[in-house]
Short mmCIF file of C-alpha atoms in Angstrom, two decimals:
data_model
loop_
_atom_site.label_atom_id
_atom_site.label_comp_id
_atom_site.label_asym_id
_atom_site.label_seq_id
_atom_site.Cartn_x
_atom_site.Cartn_y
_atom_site.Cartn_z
CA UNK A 1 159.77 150.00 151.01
CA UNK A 2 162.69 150.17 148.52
CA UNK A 3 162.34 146.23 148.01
CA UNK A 4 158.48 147.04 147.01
CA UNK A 5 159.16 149.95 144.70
CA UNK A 6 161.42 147.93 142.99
CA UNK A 7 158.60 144.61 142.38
CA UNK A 8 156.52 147.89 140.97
CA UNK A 9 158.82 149.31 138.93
CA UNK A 10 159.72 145.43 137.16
CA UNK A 11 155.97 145.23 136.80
CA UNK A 12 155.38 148.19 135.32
CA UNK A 13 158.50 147.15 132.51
CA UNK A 14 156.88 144.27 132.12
CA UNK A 15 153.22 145.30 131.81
CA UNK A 16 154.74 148.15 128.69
CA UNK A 17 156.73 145.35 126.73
CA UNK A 18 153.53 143.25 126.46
CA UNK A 19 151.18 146.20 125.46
CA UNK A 20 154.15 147.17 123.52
CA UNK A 21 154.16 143.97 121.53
CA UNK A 22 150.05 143.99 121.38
CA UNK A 23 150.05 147.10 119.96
CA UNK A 24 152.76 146.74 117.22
CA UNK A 25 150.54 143.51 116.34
CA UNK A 26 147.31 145.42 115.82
CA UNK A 27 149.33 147.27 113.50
CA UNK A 28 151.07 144.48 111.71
CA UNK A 29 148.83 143.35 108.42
CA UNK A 30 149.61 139.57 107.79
CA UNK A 31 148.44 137.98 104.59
CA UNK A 32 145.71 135.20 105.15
CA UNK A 33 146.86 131.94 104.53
CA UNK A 34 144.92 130.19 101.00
CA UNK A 35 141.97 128.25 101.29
CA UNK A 36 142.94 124.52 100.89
CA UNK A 37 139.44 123.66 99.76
CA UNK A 38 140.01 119.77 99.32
CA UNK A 39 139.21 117.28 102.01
CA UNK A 40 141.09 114.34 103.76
CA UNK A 41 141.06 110.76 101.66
CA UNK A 42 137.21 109.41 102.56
CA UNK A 43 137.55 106.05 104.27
CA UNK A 44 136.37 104.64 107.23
CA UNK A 45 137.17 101.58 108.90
CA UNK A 46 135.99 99.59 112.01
CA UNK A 47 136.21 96.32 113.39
CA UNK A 48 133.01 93.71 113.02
CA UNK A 49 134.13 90.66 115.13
CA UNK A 50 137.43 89.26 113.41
CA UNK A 51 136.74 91.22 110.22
CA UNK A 52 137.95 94.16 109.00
CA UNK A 53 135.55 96.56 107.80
CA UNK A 54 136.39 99.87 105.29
CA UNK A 55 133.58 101.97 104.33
CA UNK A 56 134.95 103.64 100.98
CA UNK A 57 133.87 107.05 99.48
CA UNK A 58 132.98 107.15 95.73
CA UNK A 59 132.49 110.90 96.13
CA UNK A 60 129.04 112.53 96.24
CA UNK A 61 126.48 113.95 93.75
CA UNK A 62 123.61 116.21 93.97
CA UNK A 63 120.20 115.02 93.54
CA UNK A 64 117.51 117.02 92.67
CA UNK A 65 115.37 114.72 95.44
CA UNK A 66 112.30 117.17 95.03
CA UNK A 67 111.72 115.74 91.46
CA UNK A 68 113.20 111.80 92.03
CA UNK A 69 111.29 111.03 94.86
CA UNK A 70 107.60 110.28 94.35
CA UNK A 71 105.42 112.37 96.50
CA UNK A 72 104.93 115.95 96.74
CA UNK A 73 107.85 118.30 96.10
CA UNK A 74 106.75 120.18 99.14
CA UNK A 75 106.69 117.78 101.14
CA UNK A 76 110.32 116.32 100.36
CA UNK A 77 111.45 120.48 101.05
CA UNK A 78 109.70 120.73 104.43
CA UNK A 79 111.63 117.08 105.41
CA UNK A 80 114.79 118.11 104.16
CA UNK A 81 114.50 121.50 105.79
CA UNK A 82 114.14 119.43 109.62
CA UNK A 83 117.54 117.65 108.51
CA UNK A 84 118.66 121.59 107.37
CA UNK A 85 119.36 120.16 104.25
CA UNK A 86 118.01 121.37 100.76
CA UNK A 87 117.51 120.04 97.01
CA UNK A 88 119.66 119.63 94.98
CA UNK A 89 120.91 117.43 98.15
CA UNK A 90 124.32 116.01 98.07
CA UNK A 91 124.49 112.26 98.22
CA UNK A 92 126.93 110.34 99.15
CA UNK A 93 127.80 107.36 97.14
CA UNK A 94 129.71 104.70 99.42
CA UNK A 95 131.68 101.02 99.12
CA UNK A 96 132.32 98.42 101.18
CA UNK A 97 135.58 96.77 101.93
CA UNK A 98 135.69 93.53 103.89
CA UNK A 99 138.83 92.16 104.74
CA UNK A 100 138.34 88.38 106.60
CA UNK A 101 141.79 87.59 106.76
CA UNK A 102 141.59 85.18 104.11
CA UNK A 103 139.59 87.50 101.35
CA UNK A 104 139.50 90.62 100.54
CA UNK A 105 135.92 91.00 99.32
CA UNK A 106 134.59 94.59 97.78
CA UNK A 107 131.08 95.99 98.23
CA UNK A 108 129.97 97.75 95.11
CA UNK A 109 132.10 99.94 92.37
CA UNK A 110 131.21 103.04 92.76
CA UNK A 111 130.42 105.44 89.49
CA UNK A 112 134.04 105.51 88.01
CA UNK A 113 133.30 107.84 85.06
CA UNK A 114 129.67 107.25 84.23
CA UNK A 115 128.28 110.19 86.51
CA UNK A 116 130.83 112.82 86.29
CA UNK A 117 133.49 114.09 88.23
CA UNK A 118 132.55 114.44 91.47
CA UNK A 119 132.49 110.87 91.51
CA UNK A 120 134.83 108.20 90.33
CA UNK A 121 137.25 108.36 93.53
CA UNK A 122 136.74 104.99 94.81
CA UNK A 123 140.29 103.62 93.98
CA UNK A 124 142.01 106.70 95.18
CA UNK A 125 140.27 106.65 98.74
CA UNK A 126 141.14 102.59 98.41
CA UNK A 127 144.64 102.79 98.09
CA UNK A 128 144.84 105.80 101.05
CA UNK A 129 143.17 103.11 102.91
CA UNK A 130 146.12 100.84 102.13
CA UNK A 131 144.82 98.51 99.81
CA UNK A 132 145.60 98.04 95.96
CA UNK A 133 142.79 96.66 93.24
CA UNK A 134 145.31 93.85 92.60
CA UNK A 135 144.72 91.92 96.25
CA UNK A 136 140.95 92.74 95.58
CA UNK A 137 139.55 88.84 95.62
CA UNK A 138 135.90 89.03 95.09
CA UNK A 139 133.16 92.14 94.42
CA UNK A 140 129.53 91.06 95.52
CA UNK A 141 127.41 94.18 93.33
CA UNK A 142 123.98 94.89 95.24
CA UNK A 143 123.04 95.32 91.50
CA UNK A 144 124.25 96.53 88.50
CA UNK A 145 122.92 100.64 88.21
CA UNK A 146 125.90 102.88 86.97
CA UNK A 147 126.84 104.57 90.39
CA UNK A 148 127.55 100.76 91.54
CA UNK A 149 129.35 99.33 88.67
CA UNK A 150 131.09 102.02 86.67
CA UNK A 151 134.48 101.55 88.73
CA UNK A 152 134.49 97.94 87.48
CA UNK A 153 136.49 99.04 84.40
CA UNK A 154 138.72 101.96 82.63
CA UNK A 155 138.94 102.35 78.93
CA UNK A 156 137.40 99.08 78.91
CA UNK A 157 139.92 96.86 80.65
CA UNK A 158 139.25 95.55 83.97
CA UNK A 159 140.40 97.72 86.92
CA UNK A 160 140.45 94.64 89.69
CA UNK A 161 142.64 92.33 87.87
CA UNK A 162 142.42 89.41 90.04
CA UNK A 163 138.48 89.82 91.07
CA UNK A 164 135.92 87.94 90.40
CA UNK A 165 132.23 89.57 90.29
CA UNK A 166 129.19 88.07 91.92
CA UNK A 167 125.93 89.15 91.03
CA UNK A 168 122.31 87.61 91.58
CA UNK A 169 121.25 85.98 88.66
CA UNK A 170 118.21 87.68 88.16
CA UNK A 171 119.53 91.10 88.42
CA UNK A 172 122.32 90.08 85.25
CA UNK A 173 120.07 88.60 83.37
CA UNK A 174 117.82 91.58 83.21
CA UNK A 175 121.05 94.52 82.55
CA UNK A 176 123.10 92.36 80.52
CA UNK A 177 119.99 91.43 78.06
CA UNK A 178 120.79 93.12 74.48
CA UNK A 179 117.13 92.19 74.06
CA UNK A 180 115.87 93.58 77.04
CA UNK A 181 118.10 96.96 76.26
CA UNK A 182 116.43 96.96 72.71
CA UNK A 183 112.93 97.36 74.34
CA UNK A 184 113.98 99.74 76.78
CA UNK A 185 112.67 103.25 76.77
CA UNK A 186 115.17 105.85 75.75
CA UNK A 187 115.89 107.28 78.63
CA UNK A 188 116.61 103.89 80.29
CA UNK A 189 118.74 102.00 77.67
CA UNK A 190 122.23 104.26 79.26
CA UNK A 191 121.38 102.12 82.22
CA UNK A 192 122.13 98.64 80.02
CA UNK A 193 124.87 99.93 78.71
CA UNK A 194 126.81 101.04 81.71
CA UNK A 195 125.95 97.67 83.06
CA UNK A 196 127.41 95.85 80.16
CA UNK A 197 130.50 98.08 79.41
CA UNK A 198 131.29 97.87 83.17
CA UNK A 199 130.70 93.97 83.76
CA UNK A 200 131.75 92.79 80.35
CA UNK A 201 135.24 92.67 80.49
CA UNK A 202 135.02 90.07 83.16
CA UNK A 203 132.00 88.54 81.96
CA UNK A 204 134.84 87.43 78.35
CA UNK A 205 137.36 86.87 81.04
CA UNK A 206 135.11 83.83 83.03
CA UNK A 207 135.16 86.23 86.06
CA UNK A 208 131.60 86.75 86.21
CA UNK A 209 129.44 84.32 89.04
CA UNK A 210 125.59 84.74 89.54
CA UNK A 211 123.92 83.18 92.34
CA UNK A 212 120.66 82.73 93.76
CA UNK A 213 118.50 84.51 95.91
CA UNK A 214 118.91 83.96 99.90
CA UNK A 215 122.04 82.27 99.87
CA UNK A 216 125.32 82.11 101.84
CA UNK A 217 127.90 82.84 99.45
CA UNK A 218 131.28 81.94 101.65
CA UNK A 219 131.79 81.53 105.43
CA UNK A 220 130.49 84.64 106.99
CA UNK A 221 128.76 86.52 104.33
CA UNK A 222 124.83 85.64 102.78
CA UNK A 223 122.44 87.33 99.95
CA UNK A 224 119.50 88.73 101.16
CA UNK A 225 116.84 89.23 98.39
CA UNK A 226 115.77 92.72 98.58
CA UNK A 227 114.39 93.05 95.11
CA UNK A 228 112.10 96.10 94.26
CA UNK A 229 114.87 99.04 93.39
CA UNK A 230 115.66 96.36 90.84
CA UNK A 231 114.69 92.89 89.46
CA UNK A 232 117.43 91.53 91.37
CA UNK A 233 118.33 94.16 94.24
CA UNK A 234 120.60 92.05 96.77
CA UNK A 235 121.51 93.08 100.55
CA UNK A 236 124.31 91.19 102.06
CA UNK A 237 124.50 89.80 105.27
CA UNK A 238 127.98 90.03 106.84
CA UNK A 239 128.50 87.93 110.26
CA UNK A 240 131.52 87.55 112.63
CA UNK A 241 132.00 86.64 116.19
CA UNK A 242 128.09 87.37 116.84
CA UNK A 243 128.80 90.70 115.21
CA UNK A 244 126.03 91.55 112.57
CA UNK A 245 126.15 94.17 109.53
CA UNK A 246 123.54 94.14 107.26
CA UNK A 247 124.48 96.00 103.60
CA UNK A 248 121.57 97.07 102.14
CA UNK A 249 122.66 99.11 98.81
CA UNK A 250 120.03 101.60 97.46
CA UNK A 251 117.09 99.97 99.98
CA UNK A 252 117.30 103.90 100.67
CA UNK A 253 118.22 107.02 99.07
CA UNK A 254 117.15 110.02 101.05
CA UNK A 255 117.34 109.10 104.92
CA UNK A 256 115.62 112.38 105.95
CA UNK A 257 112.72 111.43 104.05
CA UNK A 258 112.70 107.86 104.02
CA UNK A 259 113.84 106.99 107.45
CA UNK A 260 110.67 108.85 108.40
CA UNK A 261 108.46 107.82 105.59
CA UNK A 262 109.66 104.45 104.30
CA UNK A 263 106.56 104.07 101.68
CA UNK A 264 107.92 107.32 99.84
CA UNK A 265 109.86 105.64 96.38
CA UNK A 266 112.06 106.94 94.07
CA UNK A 267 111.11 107.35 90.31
CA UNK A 268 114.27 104.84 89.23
CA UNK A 269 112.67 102.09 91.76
CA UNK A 270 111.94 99.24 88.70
CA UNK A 271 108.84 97.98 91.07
CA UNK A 272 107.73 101.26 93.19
CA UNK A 273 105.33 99.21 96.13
CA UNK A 274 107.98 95.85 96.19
CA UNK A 275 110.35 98.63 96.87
CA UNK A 276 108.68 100.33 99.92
CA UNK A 277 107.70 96.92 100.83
CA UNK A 278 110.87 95.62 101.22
CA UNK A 279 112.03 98.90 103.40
CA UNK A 280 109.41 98.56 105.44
CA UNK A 281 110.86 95.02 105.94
CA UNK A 282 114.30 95.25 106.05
CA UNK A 283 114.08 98.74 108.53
CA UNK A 284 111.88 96.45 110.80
CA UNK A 285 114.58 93.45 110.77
CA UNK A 286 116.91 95.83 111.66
CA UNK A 287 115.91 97.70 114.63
CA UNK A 288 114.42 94.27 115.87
CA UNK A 289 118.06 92.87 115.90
CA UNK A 290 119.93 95.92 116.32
CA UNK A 291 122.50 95.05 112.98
CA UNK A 292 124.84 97.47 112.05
CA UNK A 293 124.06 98.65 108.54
CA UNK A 294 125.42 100.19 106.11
CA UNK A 295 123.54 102.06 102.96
CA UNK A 296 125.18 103.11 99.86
CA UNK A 297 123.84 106.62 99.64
CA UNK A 298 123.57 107.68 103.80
CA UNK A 299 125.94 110.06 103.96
CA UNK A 300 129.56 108.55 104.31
CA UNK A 301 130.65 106.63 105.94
CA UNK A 302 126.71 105.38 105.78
CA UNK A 303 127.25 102.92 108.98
CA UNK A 304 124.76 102.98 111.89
CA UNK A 305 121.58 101.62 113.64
CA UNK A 306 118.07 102.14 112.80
CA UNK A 307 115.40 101.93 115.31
CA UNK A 308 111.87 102.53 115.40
CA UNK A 309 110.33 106.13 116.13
CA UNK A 310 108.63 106.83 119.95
CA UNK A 311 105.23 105.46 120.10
CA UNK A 312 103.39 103.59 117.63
CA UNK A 313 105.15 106.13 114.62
CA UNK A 314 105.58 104.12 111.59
CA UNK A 315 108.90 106.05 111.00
CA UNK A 316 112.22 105.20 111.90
CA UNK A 317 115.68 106.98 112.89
CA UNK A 318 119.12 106.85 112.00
CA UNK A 319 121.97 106.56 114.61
CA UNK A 320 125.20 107.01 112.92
CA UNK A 321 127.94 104.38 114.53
CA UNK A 322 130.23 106.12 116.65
CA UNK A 323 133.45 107.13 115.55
CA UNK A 324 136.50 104.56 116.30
CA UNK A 325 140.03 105.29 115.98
CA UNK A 326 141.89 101.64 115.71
CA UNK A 327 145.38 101.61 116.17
#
């Protein structure tokens, strides 16, 4: 009897220090900690075979895709809204790094400061990847719009000393024309000259290659033509070990409208019906062989499968790769 009183009593002490200290905590005001508001360095890497692959964030910019894209604003809204996304949509704007073990070969530029400053962060996010421009061997551009070529240079000195840039010859001999810039529109000659204040530089410094259409450039990496966005729009093939990735640049812009509808352009397409032709295409290639690919403006890190739609759909869908942590 005593013993029991005494396992009460102890509860009961115990049971009035924790309200105790519950109730001097509703009364205690704490200040709320600030908002951080900046995110983690955007880069993502994974393993294709033997090679090391590092998708790189530019940054992102909003698009008013309601007015770019070349069917019905409504329509684009009512898409968007299934993804629960809006216009002006934010767009990613991603790089490639590919690291073979003997190269270290870069996808695209990104914007540096030719769109403004949400983008431009491509060499921050490379070097918290753990790479400097200096080891930078070789940069294969998918072509030469601003958002992929504007990191090529700062105050007009080359930013990846020791690169050399590859580009299909059709595609530079179209943006680098001072003719062809001359007969431009307007509104289209800021697209020559970010090409050629971006790829000059190396152009006077004998860094600049073009090469053909369909070709394999070194051991484990091809051009695929994939013209239609531009005269020379190029997709690269990138193979190891079986292993298959497939980067197709701006082949697409707005996934939840063009994954579904891949005959829906964009206004800056140079050749509107090559372009959706050459979707259709490459989307079909794709899910047929299951390749890993990677698009410049999916949102980042822009890696994943498509495959075709249930039934006899025309459309297709996106499966974002799954997330890997290497060691």
């Amino acid at each position: 009897m005593i013993k029991n009183t005494v396992h009460q009593l102890a509860g009961a002490a115990i049971y009035l220090s924790v309200a105790s200290a519950f109730s001097l905590g509703s009364t205690t005001v704490f200040a709320a900690a600030p908002m951080v508001k900046t995110s983690a360095p955007a880069y993502f890497r994974i393993m294709l075979g033997e090679f090391e692959l590092t998708a790189i964030s530019d940054g992102t910019v909003k698009l008013p895709v309601d007015k770019i894209l070349l069917e019905p604003a409504e329509k684009t809204m009512v898409a968007l809204s299934k993804s629960f996304l809006k216009a002006p949509l934010e767009t990613s704007v991603n790089a490639y790094l590919i690291n073979t073990g003997d190269k270290l070969i870069l996808i695209d530029a990104g914007a540096g400061s030719l769109f403004g400053p949400t983008l431009g962060k491509l060499i921050i996010n490379l070097k918290a990847a753990g790479y400097e421009t200096s080891q930078i061997d070789d940069i294969y551009l998918t072509h030469l719009h601003p958002d992929h070529v504007g990191g090529l240079t700062a105050n007009g000195e080359r930013v990846f000393s020791a690169a050399t840039i590859h580009v299909d010859e059709a595609e530079a001999a179209y943006w680098l024309s001072q003719k062809n810039m001359d007969q431009a529109p307007a509104d289209a000659k800021g697209f020559f000259q970010g090409a050629m204040t971006s790829v000059g530089p190396y152009q006077v410094a004998g860094k600049l290659q073009t090469f053909t259409a369909n070709t394999e450039l070194m051991p484990g990496l091809s051009s695929r033509s994939t013209q239609g966005h531009t005269a020379g729009h190029t997709s690269y093939l990138v193979e190891s070990k079986g292993e298959k990735l497939l980067i197709v640049g701006d082949l697409i812009h707005v996934a939840a409208v063009q994954l579904d509808k891949p005959e829906v352009t964009v206004s800056f397409d140079s050749h509107a019906k090559e372009a959706a032709a050459t979707r259709q295409k490459i989307f079909a290639q794709a899910a047929s062989e299951g390749a890993l690919v990677a698009a410049s403006h999916i949102q980042f890190p822009g890696l994943g499968h498509v495959k075709k739609s249930a039934g006899n759909y025309a459309g297709y869908q996106w499966v974002p790769v799954n997330f890997t942590q290497l060691p």
